[in-house]
XYZ file of C-alpha atoms in Angstrom:
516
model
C 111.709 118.723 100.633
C 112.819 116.595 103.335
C 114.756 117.459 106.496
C 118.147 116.647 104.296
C 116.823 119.143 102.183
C 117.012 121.618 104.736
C 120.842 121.185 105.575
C 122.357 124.814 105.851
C 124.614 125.351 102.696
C 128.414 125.018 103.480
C 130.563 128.291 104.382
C 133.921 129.091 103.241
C 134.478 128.235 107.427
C 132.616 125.426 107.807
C 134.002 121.667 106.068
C 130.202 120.722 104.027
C 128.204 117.704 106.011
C 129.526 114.872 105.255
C 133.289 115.683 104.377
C 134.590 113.581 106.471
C 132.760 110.297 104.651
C 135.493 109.924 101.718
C 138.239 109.367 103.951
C 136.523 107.114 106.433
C 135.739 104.882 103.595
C 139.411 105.059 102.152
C 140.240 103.602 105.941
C 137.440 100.417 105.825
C 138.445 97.192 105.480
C 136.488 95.315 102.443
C 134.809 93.870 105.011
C 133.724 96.597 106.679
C 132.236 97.690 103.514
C 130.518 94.262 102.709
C 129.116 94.782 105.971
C 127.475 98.072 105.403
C 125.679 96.715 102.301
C 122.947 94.509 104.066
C 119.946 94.626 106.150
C 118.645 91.462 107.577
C 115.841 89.992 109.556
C 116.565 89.247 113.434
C 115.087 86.198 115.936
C 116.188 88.204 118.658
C 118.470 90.886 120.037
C 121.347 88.523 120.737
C 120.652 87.025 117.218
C 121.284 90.759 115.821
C 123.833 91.410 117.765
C 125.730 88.355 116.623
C 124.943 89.343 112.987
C 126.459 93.265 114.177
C 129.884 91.315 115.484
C 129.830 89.009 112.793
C 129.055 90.744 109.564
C 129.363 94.720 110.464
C 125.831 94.645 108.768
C 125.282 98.347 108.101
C 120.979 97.958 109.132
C 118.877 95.844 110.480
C 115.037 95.024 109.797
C 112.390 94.751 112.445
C 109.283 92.976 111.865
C 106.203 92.019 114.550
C 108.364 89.884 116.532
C 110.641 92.557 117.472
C 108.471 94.533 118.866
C 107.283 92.581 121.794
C 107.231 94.300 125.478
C 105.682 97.788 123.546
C 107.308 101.197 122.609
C 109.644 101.621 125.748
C 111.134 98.047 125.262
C 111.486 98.132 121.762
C 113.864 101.483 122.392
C 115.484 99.836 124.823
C 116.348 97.210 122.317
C 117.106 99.557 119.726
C 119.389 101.669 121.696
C 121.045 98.191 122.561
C 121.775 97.312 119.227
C 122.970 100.753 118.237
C 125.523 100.603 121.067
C 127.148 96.975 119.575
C 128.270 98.563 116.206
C 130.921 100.339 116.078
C 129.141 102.323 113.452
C 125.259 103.583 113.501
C 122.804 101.462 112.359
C 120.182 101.884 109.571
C 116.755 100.263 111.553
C 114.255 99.980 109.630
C 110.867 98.513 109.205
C 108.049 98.393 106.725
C 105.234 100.691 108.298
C 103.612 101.857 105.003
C 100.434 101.899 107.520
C 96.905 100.632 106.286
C 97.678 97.046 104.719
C 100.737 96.807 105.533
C 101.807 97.171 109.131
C 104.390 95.971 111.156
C 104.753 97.630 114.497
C 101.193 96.959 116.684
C 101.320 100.004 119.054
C 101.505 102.439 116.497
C 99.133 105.390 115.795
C 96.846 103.178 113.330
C 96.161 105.429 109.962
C 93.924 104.043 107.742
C 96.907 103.831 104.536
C 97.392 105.485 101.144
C 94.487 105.045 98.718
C 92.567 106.816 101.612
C 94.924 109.295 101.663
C 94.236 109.621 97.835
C 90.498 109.893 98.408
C 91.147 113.176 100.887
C 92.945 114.316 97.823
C 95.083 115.930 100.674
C 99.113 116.619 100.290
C 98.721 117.595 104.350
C 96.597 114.725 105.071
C 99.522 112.824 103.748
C 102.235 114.729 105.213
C 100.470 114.501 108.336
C 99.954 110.829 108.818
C 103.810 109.992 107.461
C 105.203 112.733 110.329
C 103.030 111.229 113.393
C 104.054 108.145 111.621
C 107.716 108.707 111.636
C 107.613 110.614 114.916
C 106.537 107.102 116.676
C 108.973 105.275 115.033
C 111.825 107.559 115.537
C 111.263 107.525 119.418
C 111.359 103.761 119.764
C 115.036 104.112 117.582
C 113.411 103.028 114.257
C 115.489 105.304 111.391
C 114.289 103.912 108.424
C 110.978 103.463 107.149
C 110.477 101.406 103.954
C 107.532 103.815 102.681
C 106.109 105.970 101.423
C 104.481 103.028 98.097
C 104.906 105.366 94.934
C 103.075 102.686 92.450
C 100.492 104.108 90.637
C 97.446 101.328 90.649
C 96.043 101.022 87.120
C 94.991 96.949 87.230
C 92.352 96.566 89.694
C 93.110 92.725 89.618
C 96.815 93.849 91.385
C 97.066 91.243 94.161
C 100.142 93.333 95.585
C 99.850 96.722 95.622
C 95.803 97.796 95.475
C 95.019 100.171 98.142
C 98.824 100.372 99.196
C 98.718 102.766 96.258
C 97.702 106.191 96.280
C 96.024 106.001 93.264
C 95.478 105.395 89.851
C 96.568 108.874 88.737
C 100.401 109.947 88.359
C 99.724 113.436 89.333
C 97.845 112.900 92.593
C 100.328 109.602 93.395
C 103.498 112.301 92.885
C 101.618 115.185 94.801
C 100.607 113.082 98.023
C 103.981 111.107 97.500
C 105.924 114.072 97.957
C 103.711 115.322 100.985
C 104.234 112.036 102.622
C 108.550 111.749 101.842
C 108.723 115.365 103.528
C 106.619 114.274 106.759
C 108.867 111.229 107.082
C 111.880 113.053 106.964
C 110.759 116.034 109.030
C 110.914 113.265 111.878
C 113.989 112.096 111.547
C 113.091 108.366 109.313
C 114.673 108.151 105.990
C 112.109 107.870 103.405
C 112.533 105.208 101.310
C 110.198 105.299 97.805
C 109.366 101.728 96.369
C 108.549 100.073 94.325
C 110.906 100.913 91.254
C 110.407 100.581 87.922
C 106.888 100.504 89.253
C 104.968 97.600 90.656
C 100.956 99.265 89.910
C 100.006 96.976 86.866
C 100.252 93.250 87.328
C 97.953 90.592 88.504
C 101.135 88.500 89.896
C 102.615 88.711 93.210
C 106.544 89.186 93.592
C 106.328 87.475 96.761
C 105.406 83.979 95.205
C 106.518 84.819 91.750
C 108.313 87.315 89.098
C 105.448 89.468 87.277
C 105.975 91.095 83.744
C 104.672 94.483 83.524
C 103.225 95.114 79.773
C 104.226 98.519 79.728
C 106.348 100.235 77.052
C 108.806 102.881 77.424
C 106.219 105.274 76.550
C 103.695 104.172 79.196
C 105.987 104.077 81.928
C 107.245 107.250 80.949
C 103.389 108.467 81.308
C 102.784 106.076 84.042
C 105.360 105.024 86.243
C 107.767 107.073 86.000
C 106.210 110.681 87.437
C 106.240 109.999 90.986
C 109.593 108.759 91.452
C 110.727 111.828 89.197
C 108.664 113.796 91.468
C 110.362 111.551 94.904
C 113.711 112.293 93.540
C 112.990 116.554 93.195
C 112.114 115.908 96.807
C 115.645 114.172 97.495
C 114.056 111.076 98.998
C 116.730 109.259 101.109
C 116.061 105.998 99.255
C 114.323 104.357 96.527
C 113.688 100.555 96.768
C 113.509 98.521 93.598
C 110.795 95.601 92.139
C 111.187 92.249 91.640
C 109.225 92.739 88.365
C 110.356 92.062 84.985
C 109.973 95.166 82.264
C 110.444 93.946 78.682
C 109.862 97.823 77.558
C 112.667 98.738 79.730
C 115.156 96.091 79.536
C 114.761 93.139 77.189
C 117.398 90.669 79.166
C 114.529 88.976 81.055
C 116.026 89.730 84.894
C 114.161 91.557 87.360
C 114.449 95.346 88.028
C 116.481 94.524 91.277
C 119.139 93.463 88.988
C 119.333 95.068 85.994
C 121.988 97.829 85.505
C 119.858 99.371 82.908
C 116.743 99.782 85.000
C 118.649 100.607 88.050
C 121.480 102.704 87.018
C 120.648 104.049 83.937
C 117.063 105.039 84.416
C 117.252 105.518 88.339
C 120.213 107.157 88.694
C 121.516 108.645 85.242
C 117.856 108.962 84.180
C 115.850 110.807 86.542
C 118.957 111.507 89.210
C 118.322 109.563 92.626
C 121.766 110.671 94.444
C 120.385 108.835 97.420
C 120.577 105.221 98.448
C 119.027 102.312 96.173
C 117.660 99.342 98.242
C 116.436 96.150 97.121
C 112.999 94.892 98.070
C 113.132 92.122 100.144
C 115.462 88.927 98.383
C 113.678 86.338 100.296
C 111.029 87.156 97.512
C 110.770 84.411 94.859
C 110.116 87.424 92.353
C 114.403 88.062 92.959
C 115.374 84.390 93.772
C 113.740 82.358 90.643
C 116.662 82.972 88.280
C 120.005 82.769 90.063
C 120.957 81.330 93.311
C 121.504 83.501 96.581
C 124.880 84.151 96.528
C 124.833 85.256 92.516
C 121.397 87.393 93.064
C 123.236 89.231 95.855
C 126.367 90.170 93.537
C 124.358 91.151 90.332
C 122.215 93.728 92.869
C 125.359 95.170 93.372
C 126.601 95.410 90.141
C 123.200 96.755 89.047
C 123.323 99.599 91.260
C 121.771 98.804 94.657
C 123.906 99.750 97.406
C 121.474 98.125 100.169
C 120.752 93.987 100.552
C 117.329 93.863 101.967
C 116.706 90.621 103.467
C 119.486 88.085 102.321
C 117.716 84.529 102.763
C 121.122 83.476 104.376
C 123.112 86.079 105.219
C 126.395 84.149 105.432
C 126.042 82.838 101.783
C 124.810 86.446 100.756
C 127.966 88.289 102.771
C 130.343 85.437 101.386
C 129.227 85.958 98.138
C 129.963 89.536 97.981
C 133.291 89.441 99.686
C 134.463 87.196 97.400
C 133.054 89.611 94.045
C 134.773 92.340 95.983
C 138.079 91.052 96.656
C 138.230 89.486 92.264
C 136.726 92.408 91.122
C 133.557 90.512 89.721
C 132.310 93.784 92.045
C 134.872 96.479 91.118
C 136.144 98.535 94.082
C 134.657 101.708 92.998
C 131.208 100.386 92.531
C 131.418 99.307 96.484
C 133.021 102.159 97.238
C 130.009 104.091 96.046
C 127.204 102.056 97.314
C 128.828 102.484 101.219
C 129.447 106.155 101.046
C 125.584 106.826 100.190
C 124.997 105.161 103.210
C 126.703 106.898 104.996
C 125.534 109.708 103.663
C 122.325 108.590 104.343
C 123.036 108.136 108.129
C 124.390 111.355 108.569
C 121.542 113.366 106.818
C 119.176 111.713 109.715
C 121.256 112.805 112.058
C 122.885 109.513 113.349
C 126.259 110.035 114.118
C 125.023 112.967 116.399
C 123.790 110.386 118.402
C 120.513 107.463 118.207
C 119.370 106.666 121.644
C 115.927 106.893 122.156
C 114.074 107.800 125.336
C 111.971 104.676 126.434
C 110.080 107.067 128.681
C 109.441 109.356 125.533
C 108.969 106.164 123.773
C 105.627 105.356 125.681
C 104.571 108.766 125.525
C 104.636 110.116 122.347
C 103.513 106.354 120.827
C 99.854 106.527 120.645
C 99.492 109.951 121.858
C 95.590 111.362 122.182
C 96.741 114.122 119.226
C 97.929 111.570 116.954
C 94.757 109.715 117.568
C 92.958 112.362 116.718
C 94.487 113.195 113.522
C 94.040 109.458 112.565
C 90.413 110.209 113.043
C 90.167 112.754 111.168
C 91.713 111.724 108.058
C 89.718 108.452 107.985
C 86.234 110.762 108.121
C 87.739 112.891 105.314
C 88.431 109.542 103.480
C 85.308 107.904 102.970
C 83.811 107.777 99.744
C 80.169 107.968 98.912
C 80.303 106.362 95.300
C 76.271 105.736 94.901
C 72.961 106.496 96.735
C 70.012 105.954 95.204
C 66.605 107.530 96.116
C 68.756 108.996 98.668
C 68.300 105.963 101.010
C 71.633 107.608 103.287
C 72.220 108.487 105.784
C 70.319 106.216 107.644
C 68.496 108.488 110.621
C 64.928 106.967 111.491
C 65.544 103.129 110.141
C 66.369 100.158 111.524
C 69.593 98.547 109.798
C 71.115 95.156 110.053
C 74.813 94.612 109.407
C 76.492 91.421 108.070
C 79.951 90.952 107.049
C 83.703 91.770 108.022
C 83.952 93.827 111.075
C 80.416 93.492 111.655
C 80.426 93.707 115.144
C 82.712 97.685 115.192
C 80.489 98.848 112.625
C 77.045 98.271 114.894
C 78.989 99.252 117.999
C 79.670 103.278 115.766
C 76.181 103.305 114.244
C 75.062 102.331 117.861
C 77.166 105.613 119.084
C 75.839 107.362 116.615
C 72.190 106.875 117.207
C 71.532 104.687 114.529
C 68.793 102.014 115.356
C 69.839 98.239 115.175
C 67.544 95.516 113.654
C 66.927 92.498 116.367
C 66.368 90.317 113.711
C 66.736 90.295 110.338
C 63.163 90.234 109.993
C 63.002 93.637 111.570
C 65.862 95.563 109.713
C 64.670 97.886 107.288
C 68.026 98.371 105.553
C 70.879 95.651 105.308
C 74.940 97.472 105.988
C 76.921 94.853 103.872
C 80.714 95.004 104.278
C 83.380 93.500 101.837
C 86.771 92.831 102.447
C 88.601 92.578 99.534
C 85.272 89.989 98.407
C 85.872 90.366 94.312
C 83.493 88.408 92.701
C 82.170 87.176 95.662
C 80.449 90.436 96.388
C 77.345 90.263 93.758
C 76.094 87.103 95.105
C 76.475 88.506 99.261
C 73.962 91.201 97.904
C 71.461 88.918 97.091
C 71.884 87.237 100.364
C 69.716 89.243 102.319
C 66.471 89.035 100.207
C 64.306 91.856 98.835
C 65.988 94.424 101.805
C 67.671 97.333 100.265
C 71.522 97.086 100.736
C 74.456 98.984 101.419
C 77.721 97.700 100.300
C 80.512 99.308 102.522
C 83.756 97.947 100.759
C 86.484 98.175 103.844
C 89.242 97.283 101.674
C 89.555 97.405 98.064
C 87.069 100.068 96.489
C 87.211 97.643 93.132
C 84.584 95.307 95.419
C 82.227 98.067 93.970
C 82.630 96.860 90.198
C 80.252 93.913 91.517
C 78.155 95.986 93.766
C 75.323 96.621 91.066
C 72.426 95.463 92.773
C 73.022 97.435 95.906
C 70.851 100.751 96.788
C 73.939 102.593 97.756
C 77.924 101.960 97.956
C 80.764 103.866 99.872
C 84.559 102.863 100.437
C 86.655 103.254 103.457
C 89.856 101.408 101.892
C 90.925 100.879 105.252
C 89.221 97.904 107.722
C 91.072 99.554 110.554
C 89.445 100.807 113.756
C 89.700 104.423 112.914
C 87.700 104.374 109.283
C 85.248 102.091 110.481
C 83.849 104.353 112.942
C 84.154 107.194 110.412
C 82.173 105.157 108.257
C 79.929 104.453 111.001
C 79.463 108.423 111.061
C 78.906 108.981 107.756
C 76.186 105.746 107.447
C 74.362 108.087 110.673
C 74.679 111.533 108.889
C 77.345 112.818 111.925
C 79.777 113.350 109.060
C 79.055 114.477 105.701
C 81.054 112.051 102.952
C 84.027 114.008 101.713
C 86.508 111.598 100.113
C 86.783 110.768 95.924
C 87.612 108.037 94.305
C 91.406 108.151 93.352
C 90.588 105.061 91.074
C 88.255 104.337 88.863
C 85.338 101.944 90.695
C 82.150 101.069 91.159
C 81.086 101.990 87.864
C 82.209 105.527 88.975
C 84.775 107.630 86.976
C 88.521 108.455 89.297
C 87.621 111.669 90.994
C 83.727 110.887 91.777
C 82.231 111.283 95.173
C 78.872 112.281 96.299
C 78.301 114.056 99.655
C 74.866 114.563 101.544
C 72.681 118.256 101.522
């Protein structure tokens, strides 16, 4: 359980946390309240803190931009933000790590589905508490993570190695691991994407997907890890932009259907915590109603936070007005803003949120947290094939072609592996993919009658066209940190630990070879 889950129990002496929320909200105006529902984007600090005078916006979002000047400026700017609303802010950001990134001074870890190949629920705890522990000290509160889709269509152009897995159980075990080390730090948790976003081959961002799944699937399927992020009282779940005939047959996304939101999310399986919508700049949310009317029916549907309004005036507007007719009925509001509040005082922010910029540069970055990055990328790697034993690669001479070519020879070079001068003189060619598809089979041939390695650095489903190599492995990560693990394992330094948490390669979920 998280840190909320931790709270001491209430004494006959002492009011319970959070007493004090009913009557605060009794005292809002409506639009105060309004206010408290959304969480936009910023162009700068002035630009937020026009928004925080304007709009009483209850969060705010920060993406690459706003993190410019490193980890002591950006807690300079979030302490100045804090101190222009009258009430705490939610900041938040979407650092799921691995593919998707947003603040470039982190601790880099390589992301989930390498996570899932360490089959590790400390591993995963780990990397979400150094994680949250960086992004807590530069005044970020929220994280939109940890992704609890479980990845069954390796032709998912959204999710893929943002997943854990393709396996319920291991997505709900390492899920759990990773919603406790968030919250251990002090960062809400926030669970996405809900009714589950792991089998589709269209992208929410650019348009609304239709997941085939019936009731009974998702049950199976979908469902288990956001049970399992609920028993864990997750601060937050965030919803899709996905369309679930076997769930709800009106045709509207998840983001704003009552059924999908309220009465599986919250009558269903129990969330008590705060529902937030995934961003509504997405066309997924925006392709059947108009700005103001999408923002209203999220409401109504259950979600209590508007991530991302594509104009927040017309957005705010539109929800005052629901409010005031009753289109949004005053208890429904009511509701959404005191599980925000709730949500900012089980992280602790009405006993204060300024950060330390002099913490801020230490602890960002720090050697240990390096190190544990490290580690978890060696555990991760994946041997999936080697035949006639042709790894590791001591005593030949190897050429390497493809994406991060270059960081890949500089580890084998640290690791005493011998580097071809020419192509002519390589006796083994290191081929790495990138997310390549179909591409892959014909970069194999490339190289001629050399044996070849395929070293897939993103997706592990690369493999599936991989058949003519000698031997395959998967990193899932292209960052810094797993290729010089993989690096290690290509030179025998580190014996190949991790297992395929999907299915790929030809290779059955749960296969990986190691070295004798």
């Amino acid at each position: 359980p998280g840190a909320g889950a931790s709270l001491p129990a209430p004494s006959a002496a002492a009011p319970a946390p959070g007493a004090w929320i009913a009557g605060h909200v009794a005292e809002m105006t409506l639009e105060e309240k309004v206010g408290q529902l959304f969480v936009p984007t910023f162009a700068s600090a002035a630009d937020a803190r026009a928004m925080i005078k304007r709009y009483r916006v209850g969060g705010l979002i920060y993406f690459p931009a706003n993190f410019a000047g490193g980890p002591a400026a950006t807690a300079r700017q979030s302490n100045a933000l804090q101190q222009a609303s009258e009430l705490p802010l939610l900041l938040s950001v979407d650092e799921e790590q691995g593919l998707v990134s947003r603040a470039p001074f982190l601790t880099r870890f390589p992301g989930n589905m390498a996570l899932g190949a360490t089959r590790d629920p400390q591993d995963a705890q780990a990397a979400a508490r150094i994680t949250g522990t960086e992004l807590r000290a530069v005044g970020i509160n929220q994280d939109y993570a940890p992704v609890a889709d479980v990845n069954v269509n390796p032709a998912n152009p959204v999710i893929g190695v943002r997943s854990f897995g393709s396996d319920p159980a291991l997505v709900s075990q390492l899920l759990t691991a990773a919603i406790g080390g968030y919250q251990s730090a002090g960062v809400a948790a926030t669970a996405k994407h809900f009714p589950g976003h792991g089998d589709t081959a269209t992208d929410s961002h650019t348009g609304l997907p239709v997941i085939p799944h019936t009731r009974a699937e998702w049950e199976r399927v979908d469902a288990p890890p956001f049970q399992a992020a609920v028993r864990a009282r997750v601060d937050a779940i965030m919803s899709a932009h996905i369309v679930v005939p076997g769930l709800d047959s009106s045709g509207d996304p998840a983001t704003l259907s009552k059924t999908v939101l309220t009465g599986l999310l919250r009558q269903r399986l129990g969330h008590q915590g705060v529902i937030v919508t995934d961003s509504l700049q997405m066309q997924g949310a925006r392709r059947k109603y108009g700005d103001g009317a999408v923002a209203v029916r999220a409401v109504n549907a259950g979600a209590d936070q508007l991530l991302m309004p594509p104009r927040l005036a017309t957005s705010y507007g539109a929800v005052l007005r629901a409010a005031r007719d009753g289109t949004i009925p005053r208890a429904r509001l009511d509701d959404a803003v005191t599980r925000i509040l709730r949500l900012k005082e089980a992280r602790g922010l009405f006993r204060g949120t300024t950060a330390d910029p002099a913490r801020a540069d230490a602890v960002v970055g720090a050697a240990a947290h390096r190190a544990t990055a490290r580690q978890i990328a060696e555990r991760a790697v994946t041997l999936v094939r080697n035949d006639s034993g042709l790894l590791p690669l001591r005593n030949r001479t190897v050429q390497v072609i493809g994406p991060r070519g270059d960081a890949l020879m500089d580890a084998l070079r640290r690791n005493g592996v011998r580097l071809a001068a020419s192509p002519a003189t390589a006796d083994v060619v290191v081929l790495t993919t990138l997310n390549a598809g179909a591409a892959t089979a014909a970069r194999i041939r490339s190289p001629g009658p050399k044996p070849v390695v395929v070293a897939a650095l993103g997706s592990p489903y690369d493999l599936d066209r991989s058949t003519g190599a000698a031997a395959t492995l998967a990193t899932y990560s292209s960052g810094s940190a797993a290729v010089m693990a993989l690096g290690k394992v290509l030179a025998g330094t580190v014996k190949p630990a991790g297992r395929l948490p999907v299915k790929a390669g030809g290779r059955p979920f749960g296969h990986g070879l190691t070295y004798q």
